């Protein structure tokens, strides 16, 4: 839908900028500011629905967190100063040109993102390969999808997910492996919930070491030991072959390599596989039976398979099941990888991994290089092997990369082994960061910070998990001097051209995103993804389309390989016989737990955007480590205790909580926490950089760790309203000396606040506390204060117009939840005054903790829902009376879990 209304009520169609579902959104705005967002009813991915993240997009992106002007640092150790675009890009071009002249093309690198639009990616690729002459361009998609790329290419011949979203609704049996779809791809999960409700005979198998919300829909949950997926898939194949549940005609006509795989599968008998995977043999047999008997078998997978040192083998072993049963290329069937990022697919298509070239070509293939070089009008493209993400940052740390350009991604939070990544960024002579949010951990290292346009502010296209391309339209101008990513790249490239190839016609003569799309699409002509027949006009007229869409096509292609012909040399799909390899790290005496990482329901990646919206912290407000209740007991720990969590690479201090969705021996920590929100370089200070030999995707799912109680008796709690982002920036550095510090927005958008928890062995010096007080606004004015210097206890509460606006408790924080509750209610009472002026730490009434918000859309807490269940309300009753689960639906699996724990019938 194009821009429709002229004034305050304008609506522009775009897509959600978070996950790979690629939901269509309608942005409500006045031409200057975005006021709201709705799901686009005409978009085939979501039919008008949005999840908790998508439906709050308009509440995110606080201008106080945005990069607004170019900023340049003219020497290490100096602060950055505001610069104009001309001087900033001239300087960057001079540094890059000088570096290239002195050290050669492989002394520079580009690290880009699955959140860029296709046109941005294409510009970056042309810059790196055609102008700079390096293959050192990699994307954060390396951390997310590169094992799926290898899986598809090895088994099927091309990096093309063969299915459509509607296959999720049409399948008879779904295997969901390594994907907490309920959190990570919520709108697809809503579609699956609806399909299962309409056809209860549909069978769902979930393979995940944790009992996630996705398991709420499962007929069978296989809680395998972490990293044993390949053994599981071979074990399933073993049973399918033994039962005769395979399609010999399909195998003989359309595949190759079956005999080798059959021999391998013989080594995976059910009893041994069940033992290795830590599941019941009967469950393994049931899974094989469900798959074998299913008329249409679909598998869905995500990071649990991909982020692994055996990621490629896991992908291929799963695809083997489809080839063996002929369950591919038909309705409701096929191997369907879910992409994590909104445009990871566009990155793969434009060649934005170091080993790729545009149009699903290979950088290592001379013929492919020649084709692209010819099209671009350059003599040749670089032959040298480009560096993948982990290798790239190793090379930066070793001094081999002297100029690094990072766009739209936050490696100082997202890469594994963070200590080394921070070291790399600190020693790199010239770091350019092109970013919408200056608050990311990586921006601290920018010698040149270039402000980029963000969601709703730029035009281009994206491809979602089902190969569907959507035209993303601009609703409002970017703030201040921020510019679209493609425009920044092209402007820089033209300046670099003047130094590297003066007098020649520019390779970057693009004046719009559309001009880039038009050039790019012809590079796909004749390739498996051929989208040469597409244009922005067709996308506007006919809506989002699935590739291939060759010239002359009337519509996109819903399913691939229906004819059983694959884009391999022989035209046959290939069975891949990789044996199971155990994970690189395992339990041992020093590190007896295996740490798994994953997503929260309401946060996205490193929280640069979602972390600006107070409401999105209602469900989970701080970084917490989950441990099986038995592990807590064994260590003498209780939920809420602070613990020291340590791997071979680094450590963190954070609270622990009992989590019965985990099995003994496992630990779980969400991936989102970086150094900004949690002191200590975040979750990835613990994870390992070991990577899959083929996909180069690192192992982010398994790290051996140990947990010990942290003895930090001096604690601090603070809460302050207004200017949340600015106070966050000012206060965060003051907590560097604390052993533990967690900072995050809290509350709702009408009254957001910053919430801080910190702890140390002893009280910090008085000057530091005074600095913190000043920034909290509890150093003067209408502040009630109590100090017990002997006990090191201090209380400050600022009250304006009869309500609390700031709190600081130091030394002893038992009253924190009570005070937070009073703040939320917007009231004060005599109890507060009495408590403030007394030495008592314990608040009146004992200080019961406010429960978390389960339904963020309707602001319904866990306590409210449990009270409703106690009154015999079932799911429909809860929806009717409390309205929970009636908007985006993201909370429904959790409500069902609460109902299962406290069933209505049991109460009645
Ligand atoms: Fe955005 Fe949610 Fe749709 Fe993903 S499922 S694209 S996060 S609205």
Short mmCIF file of C-alpha atoms in Angstrom, two decimals, residues 8-171:
data_model
loop_
_atom_site.label_atom_id
_atom_site.label_comp_id
_atom_site.label_asym_id
_atom_site.label_seq_id
_atom_site.Cartn_x
_atom_site.Cartn_y
_atom_site.Cartn_z
CA UNK A 8 -1.49 13.72 10.17
CA UNK A 9 -2.97 10.30 9.44
CA UNK A 10 -0.68 8.95 6.80
CA UNK A 11 -0.05 5.26 6.38
CA UNK A 12 2.98 3.71 4.70
CA UNK A 13 3.46 -0.01 4.06
CA UNK A 14 6.78 -1.53 5.04
CA UNK A 15 7.99 -4.60 6.93
CA UNK A 16 8.88 -5.30 10.55
CA UNK A 17 12.64 -4.93 11.02
CA UNK A 18 13.12 -7.83 13.43
CA UNK A 19 12.86 -11.51 12.55
CA UNK A 20 12.91 -13.44 9.28
CA UNK A 21 9.14 -13.98 9.22
CA UNK A 22 9.12 -10.60 7.45
CA UNK A 23 5.69 -9.41 8.55
CA UNK A 24 4.12 -6.56 6.64
CA UNK A 25 3.43 -3.44 8.71
CA UNK A 26 1.43 -0.29 8.13
CA UNK A 27 3.27 2.63 9.65
CA UNK A 28 1.04 5.43 10.95
CA UNK A 29 2.73 8.81 10.81
CA UNK A 30 2.34 12.48 10.03
CA UNK A 31 5.19 12.71 7.56
CA UNK A 32 7.63 13.67 10.29
CA UNK A 33 7.12 11.31 13.22
CA UNK A 34 5.85 7.74 13.50
CA UNK A 35 2.82 7.45 15.80
CA UNK A 36 1.71 3.86 15.46
CA UNK A 37 2.01 0.55 13.68
CA UNK A 38 -0.46 -2.10 12.57
CA UNK A 39 -0.04 -5.43 10.86
CA UNK A 40 -0.64 -5.23 7.11
CA UNK A 41 -3.73 -7.35 6.38
CA UNK A 42 -2.69 -7.71 2.75
CA UNK A 43 0.79 -9.09 3.50
CA UNK A 44 0.95 -12.86 2.90
CA UNK A 45 3.40 -13.47 5.75
CA UNK A 46 1.24 -12.22 8.60
CA UNK A 47 -2.22 -11.33 7.24
CA UNK A 48 -2.42 -8.34 9.58
CA UNK A 49 -0.99 -9.91 12.74
CA UNK A 50 2.09 -8.69 14.61
CA UNK A 51 3.87 -10.14 17.64
CA UNK A 52 4.86 -8.33 20.84
CA UNK A 53 7.98 -6.95 19.17
CA UNK A 54 6.44 -5.88 15.88
CA UNK A 55 3.42 -4.28 17.49
CA UNK A 56 5.61 -2.03 19.64
CA UNK A 57 7.95 -0.86 16.90
CA UNK A 58 6.63 2.69 17.13
CA UNK A 59 7.53 2.78 20.85
CA UNK A 60 11.18 1.95 20.17
CA UNK A 61 14.05 3.94 18.76
CA UNK A 62 14.11 6.77 21.32
CA UNK A 63 15.77 9.76 19.65
CA UNK A 64 18.04 10.14 22.67
CA UNK A 65 19.66 6.85 21.67
CA UNK A 66 20.02 7.70 17.98
CA UNK A 67 23.22 8.63 16.21
CA UNK A 68 22.34 11.99 14.66
CA UNK A 69 25.56 13.47 13.21
CA UNK A 70 28.84 12.07 11.89
CA UNK A 71 31.44 12.05 14.65
CA UNK A 72 35.16 11.75 14.04
CA UNK A 73 38.04 10.91 16.38
CA UNK A 74 41.34 12.27 15.20
CA UNK A 75 43.60 10.12 17.37
CA UNK A 76 43.30 7.17 19.74
CA UNK A 77 42.47 8.32 23.24
CA UNK A 78 40.75 11.48 22.01
CA UNK A 79 37.04 12.01 22.20
CA UNK A 80 35.03 12.04 18.97
CA UNK A 81 33.88 15.42 17.71
CA UNK A 82 30.92 16.26 15.49
CA UNK A 83 31.85 16.44 11.85
CA UNK A 84 30.14 17.23 8.56
CA UNK A 85 29.40 14.42 6.10
CA UNK A 86 31.90 15.74 3.56
CA UNK A 87 34.83 15.91 5.93
CA UNK A 88 33.88 12.60 7.57
CA UNK A 89 33.71 10.67 4.29
CA UNK A 90 36.74 12.44 2.78
CA UNK A 91 38.70 11.42 5.85
CA UNK A 92 37.47 7.82 5.62
CA UNK A 93 38.33 7.66 1.91
CA UNK A 94 41.84 9.00 2.60
CA UNK A 95 42.47 6.49 5.39
CA UNK A 96 41.17 3.57 3.30
CA UNK A 97 43.14 4.65 0.22
CA UNK A 98 46.34 5.06 2.20
CA UNK A 99 45.84 1.71 3.93
CA UNK A 100 45.20 -0.02 0.60
CA UNK A 101 48.29 1.56 -0.96
CA UNK A 102 50.51 0.63 1.98
CA UNK A 103 49.16 -2.77 2.98
CA UNK A 104 47.11 -4.08 0.06
CA UNK A 105 43.40 -4.80 -0.39
CA UNK A 106 43.17 -7.52 2.28
CA UNK A 107 44.26 -5.09 4.99
CA UNK A 108 40.72 -3.70 5.14
CA UNK A 109 37.42 -5.44 5.91
CA UNK A 110 33.68 -4.87 6.00
CA UNK A 111 31.40 -6.46 8.59
CA UNK A 112 27.74 -5.97 7.71
CA UNK A 113 24.34 -7.18 8.83
CA UNK A 114 21.26 -9.26 8.11
CA UNK A 115 19.27 -6.18 9.06
CA UNK A 116 20.44 -4.19 6.05
CA UNK A 117 18.15 -3.95 3.07
CA UNK A 118 19.09 -5.79 -0.14
CA UNK A 119 20.15 -2.57 -1.86
CA UNK A 120 22.47 -1.68 1.06
CA UNK A 121 24.04 -5.12 0.87
CA UNK A 122 24.55 -4.87 -2.86
CA UNK A 123 26.31 -1.52 -2.55
CA UNK A 124 28.62 -2.90 0.16
CA UNK A 125 29.45 -5.94 -1.95
CA UNK A 126 30.32 -3.92 -5.00
CA UNK A 127 32.44 -1.60 -2.86
CA UNK A 128 34.41 -4.47 -1.31
CA UNK A 129 34.88 -6.72 -4.33
CA UNK A 130 34.91 -4.35 -7.31
CA UNK A 131 36.50 -1.20 -5.92
CA UNK A 132 38.59 -2.21 -2.89
CA UNK A 133 39.42 -5.63 -4.34
CA UNK A 134 38.93 -7.76 -1.24
CA UNK A 135 36.66 -10.64 -0.28
CA UNK A 136 36.92 -9.49 3.35
CA UNK A 137 33.24 -8.77 3.61
CA UNK A 138 31.20 -10.86 5.98
CA UNK A 139 27.89 -10.47 7.69
CA UNK A 140 26.45 -11.19 11.09
CA UNK A 141 24.38 -13.75 9.16
CA UNK A 142 27.50 -15.87 9.57
CA UNK A 143 26.39 -16.23 13.19
CA UNK A 144 22.88 -17.10 12.18
CA UNK A 145 22.36 -18.84 8.84
CA UNK A 146 25.64 -19.96 7.26
CA UNK A 147 25.14 -23.61 8.29
CA UNK A 148 21.74 -23.61 6.57
CA UNK A 149 23.40 -22.15 3.46
CA UNK A 150 25.90 -25.04 3.43
CA UNK A 151 23.15 -27.54 4.23
CA UNK A 152 21.00 -26.49 1.28
CA UNK A 153 23.92 -26.18 -1.11
CA UNK A 154 25.50 -29.51 -0.26
CA UNK A 155 22.26 -31.48 -0.25
CA UNK A 156 20.12 -29.70 -2.83
CA UNK A 157 22.65 -27.80 -4.94
CA UNK A 158 21.52 -24.23 -4.16
CA UNK A 159 20.86 -22.06 -1.14
CA UNK A 160 17.10 -22.06 -1.57
CA UNK A 161 14.55 -22.92 1.13
CA UNK A 162 12.07 -24.88 -0.98
CA UNK A 163 8.87 -24.25 1.05
CA UNK A 164 6.23 -21.62 1.70
CA UNK A 165 4.69 -20.50 4.97
CA UNK A 166 1.40 -22.06 3.96
CA UNK A 167 3.17 -25.44 4.06
CA UNK A 168 3.31 -24.97 7.83
CA UNK A 169 -0.48 -25.03 7.79
CA UNK A 170 -0.72 -27.87 5.28
CA UNK A 171 1.76 -30.32 6.81
#
